[in-house]
PDB file of N, CA and C in Angstrom:
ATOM      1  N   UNK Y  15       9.844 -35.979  27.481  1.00  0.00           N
ATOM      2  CA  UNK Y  15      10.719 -34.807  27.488  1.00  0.00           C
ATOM      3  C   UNK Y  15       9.938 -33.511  27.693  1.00  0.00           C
ATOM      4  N   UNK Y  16      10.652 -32.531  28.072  1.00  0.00           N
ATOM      5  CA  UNK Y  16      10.044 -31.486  28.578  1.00  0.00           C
ATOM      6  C   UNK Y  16      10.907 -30.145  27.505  1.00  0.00           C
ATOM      7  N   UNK Y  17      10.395 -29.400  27.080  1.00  0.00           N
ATOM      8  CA  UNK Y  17      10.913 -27.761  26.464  1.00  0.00           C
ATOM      9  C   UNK Y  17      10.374 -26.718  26.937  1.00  0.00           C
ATOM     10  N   UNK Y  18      11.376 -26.251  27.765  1.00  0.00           N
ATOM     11  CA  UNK Y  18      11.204 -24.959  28.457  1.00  0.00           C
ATOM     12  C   UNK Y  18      12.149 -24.184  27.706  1.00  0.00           C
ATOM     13  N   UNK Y  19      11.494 -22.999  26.773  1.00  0.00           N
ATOM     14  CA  UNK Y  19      11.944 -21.796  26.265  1.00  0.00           C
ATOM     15  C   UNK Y  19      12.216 -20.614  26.452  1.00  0.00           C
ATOM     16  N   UNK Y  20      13.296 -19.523  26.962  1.00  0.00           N
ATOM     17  CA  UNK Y  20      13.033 -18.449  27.636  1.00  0.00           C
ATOM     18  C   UNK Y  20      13.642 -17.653  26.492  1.00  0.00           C
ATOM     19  N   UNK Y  21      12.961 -16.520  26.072  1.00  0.00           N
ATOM     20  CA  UNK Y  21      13.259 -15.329  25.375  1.00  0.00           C
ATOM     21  C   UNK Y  21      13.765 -14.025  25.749  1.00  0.00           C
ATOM     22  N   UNK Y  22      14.589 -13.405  25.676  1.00  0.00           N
ATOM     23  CA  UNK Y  22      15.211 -12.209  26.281  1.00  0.00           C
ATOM     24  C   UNK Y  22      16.841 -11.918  26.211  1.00  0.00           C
ATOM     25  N   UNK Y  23      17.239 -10.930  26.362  1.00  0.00           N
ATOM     26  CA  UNK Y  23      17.972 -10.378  25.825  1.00  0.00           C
ATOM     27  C   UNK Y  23      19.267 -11.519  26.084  1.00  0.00           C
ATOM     28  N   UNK Y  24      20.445 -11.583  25.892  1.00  0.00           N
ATOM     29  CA  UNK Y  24      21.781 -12.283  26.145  1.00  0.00           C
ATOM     30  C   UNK Y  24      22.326 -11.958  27.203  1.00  0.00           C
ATOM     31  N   UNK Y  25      22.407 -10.679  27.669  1.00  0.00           N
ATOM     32  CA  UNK Y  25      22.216 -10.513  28.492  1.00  0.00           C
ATOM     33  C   UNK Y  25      22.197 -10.640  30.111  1.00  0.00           C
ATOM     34  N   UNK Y  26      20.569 -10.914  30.207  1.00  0.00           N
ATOM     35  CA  UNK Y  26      19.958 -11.121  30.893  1.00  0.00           C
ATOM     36  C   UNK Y  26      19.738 -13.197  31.093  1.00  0.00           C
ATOM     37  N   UNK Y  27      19.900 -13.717  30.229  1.00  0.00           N
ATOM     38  CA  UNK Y  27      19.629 -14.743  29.769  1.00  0.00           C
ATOM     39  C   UNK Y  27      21.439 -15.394  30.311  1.00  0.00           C
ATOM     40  N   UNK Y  28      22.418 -14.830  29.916  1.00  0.00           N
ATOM     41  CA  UNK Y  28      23.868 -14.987  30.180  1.00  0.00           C
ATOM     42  C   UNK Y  28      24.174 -15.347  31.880  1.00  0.00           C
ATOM     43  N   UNK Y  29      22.844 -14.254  32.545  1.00  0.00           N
ATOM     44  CA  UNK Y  29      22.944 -14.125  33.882  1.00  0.00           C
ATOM     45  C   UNK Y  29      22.149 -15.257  34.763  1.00  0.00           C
ATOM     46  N   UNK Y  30      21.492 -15.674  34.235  1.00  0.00           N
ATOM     47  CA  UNK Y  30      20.403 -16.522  34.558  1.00  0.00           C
ATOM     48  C   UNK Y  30      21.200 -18.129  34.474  1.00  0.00           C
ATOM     49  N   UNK Y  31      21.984 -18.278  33.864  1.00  0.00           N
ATOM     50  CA  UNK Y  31      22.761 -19.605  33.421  1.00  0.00           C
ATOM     51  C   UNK Y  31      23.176 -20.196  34.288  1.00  0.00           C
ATOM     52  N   UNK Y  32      23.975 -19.662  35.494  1.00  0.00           N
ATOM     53  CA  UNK Y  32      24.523 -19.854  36.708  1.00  0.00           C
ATOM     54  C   UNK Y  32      23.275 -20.864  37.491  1.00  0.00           C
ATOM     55  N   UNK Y  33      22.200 -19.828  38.011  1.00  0.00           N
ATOM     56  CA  UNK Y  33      21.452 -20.379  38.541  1.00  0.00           C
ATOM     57  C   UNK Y  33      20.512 -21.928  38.221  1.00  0.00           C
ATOM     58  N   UNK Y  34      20.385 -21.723  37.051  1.00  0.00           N
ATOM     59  CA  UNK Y  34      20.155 -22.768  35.828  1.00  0.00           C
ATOM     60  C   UNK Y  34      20.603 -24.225  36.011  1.00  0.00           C
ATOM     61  N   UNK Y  35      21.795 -23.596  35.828  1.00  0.00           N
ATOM     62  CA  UNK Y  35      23.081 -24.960  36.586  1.00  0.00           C
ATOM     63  C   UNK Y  35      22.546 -25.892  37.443  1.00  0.00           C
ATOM     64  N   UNK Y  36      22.434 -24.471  38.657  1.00  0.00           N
ATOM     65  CA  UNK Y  36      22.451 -25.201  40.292  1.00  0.00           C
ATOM     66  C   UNK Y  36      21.035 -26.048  39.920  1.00  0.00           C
ATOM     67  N   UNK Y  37      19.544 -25.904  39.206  1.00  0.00           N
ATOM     68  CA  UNK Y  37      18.749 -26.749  39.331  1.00  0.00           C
ATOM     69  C   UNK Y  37      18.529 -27.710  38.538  1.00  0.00           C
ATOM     70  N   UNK Y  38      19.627 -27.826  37.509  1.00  0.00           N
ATOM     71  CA  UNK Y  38      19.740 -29.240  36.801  1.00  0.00           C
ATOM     72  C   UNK Y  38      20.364 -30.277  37.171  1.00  0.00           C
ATOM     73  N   UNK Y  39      20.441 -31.942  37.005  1.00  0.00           N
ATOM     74  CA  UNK Y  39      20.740 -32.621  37.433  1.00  0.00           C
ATOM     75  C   UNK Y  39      21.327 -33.107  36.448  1.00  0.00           C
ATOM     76  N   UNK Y  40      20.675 -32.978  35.058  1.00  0.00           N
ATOM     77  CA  UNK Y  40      20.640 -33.525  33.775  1.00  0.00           C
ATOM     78  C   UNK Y  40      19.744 -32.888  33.060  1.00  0.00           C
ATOM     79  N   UNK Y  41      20.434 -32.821  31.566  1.00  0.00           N
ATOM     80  CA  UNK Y  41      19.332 -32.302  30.450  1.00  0.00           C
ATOM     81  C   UNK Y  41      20.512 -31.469  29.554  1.00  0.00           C
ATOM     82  N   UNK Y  42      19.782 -30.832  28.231  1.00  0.00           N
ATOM     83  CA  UNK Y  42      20.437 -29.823  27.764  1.00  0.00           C
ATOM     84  C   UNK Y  42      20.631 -28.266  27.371  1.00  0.00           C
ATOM     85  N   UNK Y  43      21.009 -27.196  27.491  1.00  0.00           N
ATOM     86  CA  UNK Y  43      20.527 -26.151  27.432  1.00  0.00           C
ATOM     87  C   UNK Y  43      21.221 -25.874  25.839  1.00  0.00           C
ATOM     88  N   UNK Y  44      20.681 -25.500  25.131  1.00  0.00           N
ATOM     89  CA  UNK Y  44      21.324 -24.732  23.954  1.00  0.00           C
ATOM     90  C   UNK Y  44      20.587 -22.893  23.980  1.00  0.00           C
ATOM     91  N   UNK Y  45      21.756 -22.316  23.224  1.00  0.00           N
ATOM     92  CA  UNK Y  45      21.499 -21.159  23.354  1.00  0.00           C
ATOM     93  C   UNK Y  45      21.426 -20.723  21.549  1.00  0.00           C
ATOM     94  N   UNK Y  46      19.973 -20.007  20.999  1.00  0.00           N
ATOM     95  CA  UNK Y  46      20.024 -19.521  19.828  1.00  0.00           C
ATOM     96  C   UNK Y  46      19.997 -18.142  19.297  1.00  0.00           C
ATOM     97  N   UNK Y  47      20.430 -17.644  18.604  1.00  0.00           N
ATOM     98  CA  UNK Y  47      19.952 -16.538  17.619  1.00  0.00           C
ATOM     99  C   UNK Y  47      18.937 -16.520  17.380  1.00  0.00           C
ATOM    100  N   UNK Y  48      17.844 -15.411  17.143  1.00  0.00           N
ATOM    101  CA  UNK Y  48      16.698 -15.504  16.468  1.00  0.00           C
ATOM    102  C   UNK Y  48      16.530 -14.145  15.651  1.00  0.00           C
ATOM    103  N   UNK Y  49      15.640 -14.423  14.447  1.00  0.00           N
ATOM    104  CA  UNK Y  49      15.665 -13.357  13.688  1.00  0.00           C
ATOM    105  C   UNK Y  49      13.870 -13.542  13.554  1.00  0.00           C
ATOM    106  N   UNK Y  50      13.900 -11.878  14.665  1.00  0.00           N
ATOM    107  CA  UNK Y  50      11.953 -12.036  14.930  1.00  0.00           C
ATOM    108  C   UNK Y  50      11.331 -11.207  13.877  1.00  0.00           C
ATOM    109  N   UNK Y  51      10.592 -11.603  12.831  1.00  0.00           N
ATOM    110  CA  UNK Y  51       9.722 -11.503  12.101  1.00  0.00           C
ATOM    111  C   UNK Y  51       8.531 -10.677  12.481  1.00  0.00           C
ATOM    112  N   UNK Y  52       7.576 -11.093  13.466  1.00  0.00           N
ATOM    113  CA  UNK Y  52       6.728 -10.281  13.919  1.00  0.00           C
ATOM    114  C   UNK Y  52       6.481 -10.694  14.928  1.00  0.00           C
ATOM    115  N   UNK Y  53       6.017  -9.634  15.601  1.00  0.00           N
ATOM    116  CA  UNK Y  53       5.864  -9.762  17.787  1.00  0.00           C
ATOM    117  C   UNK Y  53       4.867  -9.005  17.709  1.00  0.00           C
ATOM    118  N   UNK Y  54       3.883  -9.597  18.180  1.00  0.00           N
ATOM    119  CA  UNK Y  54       2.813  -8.486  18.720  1.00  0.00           C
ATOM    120  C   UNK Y  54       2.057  -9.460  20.291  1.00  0.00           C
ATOM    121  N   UNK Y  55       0.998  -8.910  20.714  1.00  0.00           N
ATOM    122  CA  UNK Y  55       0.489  -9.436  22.013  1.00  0.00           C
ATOM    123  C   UNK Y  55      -0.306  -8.877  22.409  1.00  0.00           C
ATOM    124  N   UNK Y  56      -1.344  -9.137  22.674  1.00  0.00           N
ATOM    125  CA  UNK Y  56      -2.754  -9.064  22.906  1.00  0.00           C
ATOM    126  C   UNK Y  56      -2.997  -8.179  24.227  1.00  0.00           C
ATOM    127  N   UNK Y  57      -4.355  -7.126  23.922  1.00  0.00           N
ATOM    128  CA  UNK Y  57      -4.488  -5.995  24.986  1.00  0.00           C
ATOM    129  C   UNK Y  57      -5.348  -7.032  26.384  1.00  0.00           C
ATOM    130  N   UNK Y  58      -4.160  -6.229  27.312  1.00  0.00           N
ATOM    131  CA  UNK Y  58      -5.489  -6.830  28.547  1.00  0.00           C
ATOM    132  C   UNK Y  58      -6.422  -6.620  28.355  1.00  0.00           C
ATOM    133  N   UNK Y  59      -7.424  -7.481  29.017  1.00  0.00           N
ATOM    134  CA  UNK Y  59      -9.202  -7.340  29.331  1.00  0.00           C
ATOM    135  C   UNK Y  59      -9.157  -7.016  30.745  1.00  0.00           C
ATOM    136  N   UNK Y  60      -9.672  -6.183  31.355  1.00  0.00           N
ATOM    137  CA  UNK Y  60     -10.067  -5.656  32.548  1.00  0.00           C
ATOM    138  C   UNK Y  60     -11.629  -6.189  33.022  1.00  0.00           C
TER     139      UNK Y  60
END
């Protein structure tokens, strides 16, 4: 099995579903709530 996770707004994520569709054959998508705790992300290196 495979888990592909995408994060972002509802949105944006609402819009994306359509297309989603067209490249599944099979599988399942669930859609969650999340309550983010802490986000941070690391400075580029140049």
């Amino acid at each position: 099995p495979i888990v592909i996770e995408i994060v972002d707004s509802e949105e944006k994520i609402s819009g994306f579903l359509p297309a989603l569709e067209e490249m599944m054959s099979g599988g399942m998508v669930t859609l969650e709530r999340v309550q983010v705790i802490e986000y941070r992300h690391a400075e580029r290196k140049e």
